[in-house]
Short mmCIF file of C-alpha atoms in Angstrom, two decimals:
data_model
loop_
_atom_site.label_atom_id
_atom_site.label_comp_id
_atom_site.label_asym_id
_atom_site.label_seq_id
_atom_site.Cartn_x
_atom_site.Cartn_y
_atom_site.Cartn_z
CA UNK K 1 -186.21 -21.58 52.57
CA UNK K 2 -187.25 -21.82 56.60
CA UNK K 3 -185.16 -20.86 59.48
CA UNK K 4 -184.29 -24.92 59.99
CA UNK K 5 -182.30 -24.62 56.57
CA UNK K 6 -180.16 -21.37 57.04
CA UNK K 7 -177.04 -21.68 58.39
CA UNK K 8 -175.63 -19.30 60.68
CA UNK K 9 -174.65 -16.54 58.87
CA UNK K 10 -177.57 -16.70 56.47
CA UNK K 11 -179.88 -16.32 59.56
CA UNK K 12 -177.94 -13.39 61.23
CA UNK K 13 -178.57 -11.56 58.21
CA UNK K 14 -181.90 -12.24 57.42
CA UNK K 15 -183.00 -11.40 61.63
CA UNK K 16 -181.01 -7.86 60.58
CA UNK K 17 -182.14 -7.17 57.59
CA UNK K 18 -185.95 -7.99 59.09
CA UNK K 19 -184.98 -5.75 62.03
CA UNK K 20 -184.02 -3.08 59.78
CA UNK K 21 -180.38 -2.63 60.73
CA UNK K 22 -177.59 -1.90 58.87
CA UNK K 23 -174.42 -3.65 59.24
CA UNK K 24 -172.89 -0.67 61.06
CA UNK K 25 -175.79 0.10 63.41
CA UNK K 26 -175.70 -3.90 64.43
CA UNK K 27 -171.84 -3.73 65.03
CA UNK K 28 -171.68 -0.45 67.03
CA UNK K 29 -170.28 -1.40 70.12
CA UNK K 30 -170.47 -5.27 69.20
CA UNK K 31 -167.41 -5.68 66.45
CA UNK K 32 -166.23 -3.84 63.76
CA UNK K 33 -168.87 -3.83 60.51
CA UNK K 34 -165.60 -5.84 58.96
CA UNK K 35 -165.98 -8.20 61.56
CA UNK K 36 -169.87 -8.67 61.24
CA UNK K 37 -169.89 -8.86 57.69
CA UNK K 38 -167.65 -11.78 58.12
CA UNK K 39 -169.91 -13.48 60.81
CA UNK K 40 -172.64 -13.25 57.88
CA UNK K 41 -170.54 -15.06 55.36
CA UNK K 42 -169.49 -17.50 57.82
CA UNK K 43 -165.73 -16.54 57.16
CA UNK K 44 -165.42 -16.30 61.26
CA UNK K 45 -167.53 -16.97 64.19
CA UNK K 46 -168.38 -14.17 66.82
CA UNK K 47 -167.80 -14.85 70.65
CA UNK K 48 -170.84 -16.04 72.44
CA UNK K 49 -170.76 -12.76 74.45
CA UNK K 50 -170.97 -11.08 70.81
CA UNK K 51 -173.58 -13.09 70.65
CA UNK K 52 -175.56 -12.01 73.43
CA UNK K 53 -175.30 -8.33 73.05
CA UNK K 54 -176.83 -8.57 69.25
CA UNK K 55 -179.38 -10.92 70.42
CA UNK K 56 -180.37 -8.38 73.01
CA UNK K 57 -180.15 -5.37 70.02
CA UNK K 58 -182.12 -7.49 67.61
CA UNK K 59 -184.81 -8.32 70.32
CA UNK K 60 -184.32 -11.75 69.85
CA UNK K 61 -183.99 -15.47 71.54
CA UNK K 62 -180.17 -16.50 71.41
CA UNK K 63 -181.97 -19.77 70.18
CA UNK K 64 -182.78 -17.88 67.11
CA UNK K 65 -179.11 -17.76 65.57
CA UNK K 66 -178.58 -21.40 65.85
CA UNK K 67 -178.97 -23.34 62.84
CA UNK K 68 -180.67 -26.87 64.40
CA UNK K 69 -181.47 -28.19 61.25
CA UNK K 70 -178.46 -28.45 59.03
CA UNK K 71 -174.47 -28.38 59.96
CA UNK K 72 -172.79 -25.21 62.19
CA UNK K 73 -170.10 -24.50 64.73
CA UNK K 74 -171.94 -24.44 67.41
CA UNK K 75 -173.99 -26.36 70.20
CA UNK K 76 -176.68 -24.34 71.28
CA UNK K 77 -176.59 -26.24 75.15
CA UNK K 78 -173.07 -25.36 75.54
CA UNK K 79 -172.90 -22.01 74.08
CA UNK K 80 -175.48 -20.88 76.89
CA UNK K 81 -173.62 -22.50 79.55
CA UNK K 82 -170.12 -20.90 78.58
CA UNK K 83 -171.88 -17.78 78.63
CA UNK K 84 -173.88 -18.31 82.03
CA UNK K 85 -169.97 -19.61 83.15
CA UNK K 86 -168.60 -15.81 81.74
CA UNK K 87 -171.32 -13.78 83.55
CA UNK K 88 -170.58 -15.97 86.63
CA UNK K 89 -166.80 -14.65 86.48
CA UNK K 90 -167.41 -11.58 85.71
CA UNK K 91 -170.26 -11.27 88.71
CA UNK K 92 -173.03 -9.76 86.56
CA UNK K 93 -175.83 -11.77 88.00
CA UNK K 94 -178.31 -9.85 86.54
CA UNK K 95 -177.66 -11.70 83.27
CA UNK K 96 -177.46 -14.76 84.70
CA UNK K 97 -180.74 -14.24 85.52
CA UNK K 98 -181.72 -12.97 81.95
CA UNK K 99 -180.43 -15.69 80.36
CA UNK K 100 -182.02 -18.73 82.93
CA UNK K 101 -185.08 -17.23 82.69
CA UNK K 102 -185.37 -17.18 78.90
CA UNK K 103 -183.94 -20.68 78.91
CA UNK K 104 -185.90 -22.59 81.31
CA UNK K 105 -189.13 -23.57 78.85
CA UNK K 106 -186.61 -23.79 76.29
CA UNK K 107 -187.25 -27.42 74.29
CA UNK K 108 -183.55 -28.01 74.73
CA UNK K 109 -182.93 -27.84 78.36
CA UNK K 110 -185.92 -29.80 79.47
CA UNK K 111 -183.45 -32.54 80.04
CA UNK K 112 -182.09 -33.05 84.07
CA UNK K 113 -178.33 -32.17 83.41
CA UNK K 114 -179.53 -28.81 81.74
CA UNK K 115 -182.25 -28.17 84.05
CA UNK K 116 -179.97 -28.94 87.10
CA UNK K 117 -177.18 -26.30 85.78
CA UNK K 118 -180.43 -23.37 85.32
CA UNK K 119 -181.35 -23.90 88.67
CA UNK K 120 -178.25 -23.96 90.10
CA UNK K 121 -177.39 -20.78 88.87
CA UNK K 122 -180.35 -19.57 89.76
CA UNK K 123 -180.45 -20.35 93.31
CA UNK K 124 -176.59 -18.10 92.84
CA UNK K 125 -178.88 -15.36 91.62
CA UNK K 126 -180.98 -15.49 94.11
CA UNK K 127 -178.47 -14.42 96.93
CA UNK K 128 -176.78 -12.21 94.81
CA UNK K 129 -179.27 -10.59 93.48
CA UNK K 130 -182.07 -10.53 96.50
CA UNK K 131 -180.08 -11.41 99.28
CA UNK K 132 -182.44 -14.75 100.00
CA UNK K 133 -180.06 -17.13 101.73
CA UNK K 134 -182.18 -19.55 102.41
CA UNK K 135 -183.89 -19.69 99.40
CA UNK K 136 -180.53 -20.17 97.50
CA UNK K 137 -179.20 -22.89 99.33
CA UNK K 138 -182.67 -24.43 98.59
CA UNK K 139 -182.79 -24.27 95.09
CA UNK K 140 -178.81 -25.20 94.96
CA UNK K 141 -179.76 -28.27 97.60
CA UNK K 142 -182.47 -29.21 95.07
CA UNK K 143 -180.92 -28.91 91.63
CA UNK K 144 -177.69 -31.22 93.59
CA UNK K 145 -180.29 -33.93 94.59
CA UNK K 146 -181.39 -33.82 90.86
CA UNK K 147 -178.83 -36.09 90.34
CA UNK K 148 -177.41 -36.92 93.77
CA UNK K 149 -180.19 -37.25 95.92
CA UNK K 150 -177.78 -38.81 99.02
CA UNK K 151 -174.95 -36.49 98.41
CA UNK K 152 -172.21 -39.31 98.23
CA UNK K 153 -169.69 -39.81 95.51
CA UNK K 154 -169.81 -36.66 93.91
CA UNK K 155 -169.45 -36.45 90.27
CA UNK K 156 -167.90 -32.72 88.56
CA UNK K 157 -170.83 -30.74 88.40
CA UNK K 158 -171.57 -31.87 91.97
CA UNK K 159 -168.86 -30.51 93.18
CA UNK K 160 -169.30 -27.45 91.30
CA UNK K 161 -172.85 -26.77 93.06
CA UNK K 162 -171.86 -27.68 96.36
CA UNK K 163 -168.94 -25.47 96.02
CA UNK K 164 -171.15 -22.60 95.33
CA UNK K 165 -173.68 -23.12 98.24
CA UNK K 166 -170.23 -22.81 100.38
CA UNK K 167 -169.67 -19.68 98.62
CA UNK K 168 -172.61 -18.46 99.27
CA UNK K 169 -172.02 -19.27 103.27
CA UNK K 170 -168.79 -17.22 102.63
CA UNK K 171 -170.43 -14.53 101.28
CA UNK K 172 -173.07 -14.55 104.35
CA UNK K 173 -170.67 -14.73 107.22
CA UNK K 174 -170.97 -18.38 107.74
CA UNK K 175 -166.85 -18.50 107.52
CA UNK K 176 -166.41 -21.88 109.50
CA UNK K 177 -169.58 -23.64 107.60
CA UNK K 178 -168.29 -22.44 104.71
CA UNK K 179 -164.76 -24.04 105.63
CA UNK K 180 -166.19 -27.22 106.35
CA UNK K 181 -168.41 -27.73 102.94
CA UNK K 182 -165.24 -26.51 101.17
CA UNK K 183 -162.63 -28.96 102.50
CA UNK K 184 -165.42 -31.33 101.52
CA UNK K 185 -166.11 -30.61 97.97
CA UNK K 186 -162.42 -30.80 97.91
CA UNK K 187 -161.75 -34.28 99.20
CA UNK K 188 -164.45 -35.07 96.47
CA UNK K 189 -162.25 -33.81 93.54
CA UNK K 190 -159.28 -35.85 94.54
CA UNK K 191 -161.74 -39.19 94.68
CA UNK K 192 -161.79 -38.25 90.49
CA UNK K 193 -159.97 -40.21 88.67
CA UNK K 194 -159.45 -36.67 86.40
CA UNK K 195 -161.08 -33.34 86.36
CA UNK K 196 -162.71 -32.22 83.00
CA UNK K 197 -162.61 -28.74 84.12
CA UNK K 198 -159.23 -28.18 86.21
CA UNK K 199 -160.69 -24.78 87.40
CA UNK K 200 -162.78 -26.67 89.46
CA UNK K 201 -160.27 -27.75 91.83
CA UNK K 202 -158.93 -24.00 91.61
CA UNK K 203 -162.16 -21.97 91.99
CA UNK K 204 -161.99 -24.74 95.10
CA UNK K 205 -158.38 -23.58 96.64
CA UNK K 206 -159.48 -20.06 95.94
CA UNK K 207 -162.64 -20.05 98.20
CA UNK K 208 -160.93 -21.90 100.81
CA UNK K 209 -158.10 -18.95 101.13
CA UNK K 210 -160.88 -15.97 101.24
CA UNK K 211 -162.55 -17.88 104.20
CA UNK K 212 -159.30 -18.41 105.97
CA UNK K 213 -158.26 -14.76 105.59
CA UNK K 214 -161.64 -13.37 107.01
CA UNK K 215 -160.59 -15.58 110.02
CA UNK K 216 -157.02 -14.18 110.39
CA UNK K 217 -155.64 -17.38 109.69
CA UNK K 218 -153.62 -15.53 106.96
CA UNK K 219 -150.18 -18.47 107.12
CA UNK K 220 -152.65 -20.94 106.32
CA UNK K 221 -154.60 -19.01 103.75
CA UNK K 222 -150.84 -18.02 102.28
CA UNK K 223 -150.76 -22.09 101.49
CA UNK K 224 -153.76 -22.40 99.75
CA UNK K 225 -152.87 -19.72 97.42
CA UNK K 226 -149.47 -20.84 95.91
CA UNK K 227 -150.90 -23.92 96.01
CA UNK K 228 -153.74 -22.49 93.88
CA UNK K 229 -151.07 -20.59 91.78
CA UNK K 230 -149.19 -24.49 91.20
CA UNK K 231 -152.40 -25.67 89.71
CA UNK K 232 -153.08 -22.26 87.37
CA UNK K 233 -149.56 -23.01 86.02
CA UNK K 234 -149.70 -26.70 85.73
CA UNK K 235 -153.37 -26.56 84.06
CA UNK K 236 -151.66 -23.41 81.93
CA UNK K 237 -155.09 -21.88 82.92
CA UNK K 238 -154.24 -18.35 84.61
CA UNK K 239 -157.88 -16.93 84.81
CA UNK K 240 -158.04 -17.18 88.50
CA UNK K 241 -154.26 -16.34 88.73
CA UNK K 242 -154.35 -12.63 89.64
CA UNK K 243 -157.14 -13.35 92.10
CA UNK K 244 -154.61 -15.72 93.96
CA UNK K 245 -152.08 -13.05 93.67
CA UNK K 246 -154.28 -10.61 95.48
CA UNK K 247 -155.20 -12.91 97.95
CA UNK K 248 -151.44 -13.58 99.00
CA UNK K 249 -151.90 -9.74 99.13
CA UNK K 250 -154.20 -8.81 101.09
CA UNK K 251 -152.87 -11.83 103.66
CA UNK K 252 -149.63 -9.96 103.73
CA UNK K 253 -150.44 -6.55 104.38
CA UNK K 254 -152.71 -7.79 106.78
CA UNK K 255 -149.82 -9.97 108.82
CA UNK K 256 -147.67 -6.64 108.61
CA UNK K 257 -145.19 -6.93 105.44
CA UNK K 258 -146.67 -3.61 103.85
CA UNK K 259 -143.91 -3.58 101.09
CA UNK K 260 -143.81 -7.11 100.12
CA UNK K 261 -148.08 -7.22 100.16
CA UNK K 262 -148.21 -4.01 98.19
CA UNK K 263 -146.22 -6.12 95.22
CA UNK K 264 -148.31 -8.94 95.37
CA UNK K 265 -151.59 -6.52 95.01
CA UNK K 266 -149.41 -4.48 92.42
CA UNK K 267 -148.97 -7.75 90.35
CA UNK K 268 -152.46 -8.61 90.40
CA UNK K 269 -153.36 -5.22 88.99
CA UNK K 270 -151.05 -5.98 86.09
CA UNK K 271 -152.01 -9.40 85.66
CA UNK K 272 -155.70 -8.56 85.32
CA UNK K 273 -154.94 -5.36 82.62
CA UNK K 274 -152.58 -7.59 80.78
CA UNK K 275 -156.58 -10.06 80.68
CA UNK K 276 -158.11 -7.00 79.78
CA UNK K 277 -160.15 -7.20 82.49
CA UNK K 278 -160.58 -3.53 83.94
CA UNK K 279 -163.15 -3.98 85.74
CA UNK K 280 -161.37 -6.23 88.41
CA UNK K 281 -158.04 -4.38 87.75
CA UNK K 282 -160.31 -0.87 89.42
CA UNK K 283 -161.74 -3.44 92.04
CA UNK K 284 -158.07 -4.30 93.41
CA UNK K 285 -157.26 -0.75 93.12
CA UNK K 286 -160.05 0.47 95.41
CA UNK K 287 -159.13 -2.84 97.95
CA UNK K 288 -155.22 -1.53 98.08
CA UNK K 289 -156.69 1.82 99.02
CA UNK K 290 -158.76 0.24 101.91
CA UNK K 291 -156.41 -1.98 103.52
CA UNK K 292 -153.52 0.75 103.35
CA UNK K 293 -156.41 3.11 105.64
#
């Protein structure tokens, strides 16, 4: 039997087997060896992070767990983009750029909506990763005119790549730039007749707050966040929530109301431990300490 008629589980044990690992060495710090067994007899399906980290233990292409051939859970395409998406939240560029790179000659992504979202993220990686401005908002400029060549009538992913090239401006100090291409990239989400992704919109409202703190416009800024908080609860998507609580933070103790802007910061820290994200939970932890200096 080849590769093309495994299905998933069949193939993650016969890559681990050929490796030479047992099911507990594979698992460490992956899953439990309940949990992998399981992935092998197909009982349960591991995250696409889980993924990831065995396809980097095994030595592997991601590619190589996918079953092409016969029926299986998953879409190769998407997996890789929700995991490009993850590492994008979490800001670990550096396997952004790990997985582009090992999907650009890929057979699958050789069509112009996958090749647009590789280079797009990495003209991100680019910036974050090497500090080339310029180049970034080159390759971003280029993998928008992919589809979009005039700019005008912006479809989702559009928006989504123009929105990061105003990021980017953010991040360089290009605050009223930034401003501008924001408000814009906004305008085009409300000529959608519906968002596919409502975090679009959000990731949107977000941005637009940060720049308007760094220019100690914090009232304003104050607006965009609970009006980025109305969508997180009407889209019953609270990933970005504790970032907006934060923000209405950091605006407050800025503008003088220590006590009230503590809470706010406070809340965010619970917020993001109740996610089980840590990592940012430290982050806003080591920003309190600043701003109280």
């Amino acid at each position: 039997m080849n590769l093309e008629e495994l299905c998933f589980g069949d193939i993650l044990k016969s890559i681990r087997i050929q490796r030479g690992y047992t099911v507990e060495s594979l698992s460490d710090g992956i899953c439990t060896p309940e949990e992998l067994d399981e992935f092998e007899k197909e009982i349960k399906y591991p995250t696409i992070d889980q993924l990831f980290k065995m396809s980097q233990k095994l030595n592997v292409n991601l590619s190589n767990f996918f079953d092409f051939g016969a029926t299986s859970s998953f879409r190769y395409d998407i997996a890789v983009m929700e995991l490009i998406k993850k590492f994008k939240y979490e800001r670990d560029y550096h396997s952004i750029l790990e997985v582009v790179v090992k999907e650009k000659d890929n057979a699958f992504f050789k069509h112009t909506s996958y090749q647009q979202f590789l280079i797009w993220h990495e003209g991100i990686c680019k910036y974050y990763l090497q500090n080339k401005k310029d180049e970034s908002i080159e390759l971003l400029q280029y993998a928008l005119g992919l589809t979009n060549p005039a700019r005008t009538n912006l479809t989702e992913r559009e928006i989504e790549i123009l929105t990061s090239m105003a990021i980017i401006e953010k991040d360089f100090g290009n605050f009223e730039l930034s401003k501008e291409m924001l408000l814009d990239a906004l305008n085009h989400t409300d000529n959608l007749p519906h968002l596919l992704d409502p975090r679009v919109k959000v990731r949107i409202l977000y941005a637009i707050a940060q720049v308007l703190t760094k220019q100690e416009k914090y009232e304003e800024s104050l607006k965009y966040c609970k009006n980025g908080i109305n969508h997180c609860i009407n889209s019953q998507d609270m990933l970005l929530f504790p970032d907006f609580h934060y923000q209405i933070g950091e605006n407050l103790l800025k503008s003088g109301a220590i006590l009230k802007g503590k809470q706010y910061i406070a809340d965010a820290i619970y917020i993001f431990k109740l996610q089980k994200n840590d990592k940012f939970a430290k982050l806003v932890e080591e920003e309190l300490e600043k701003l109280l200096k």
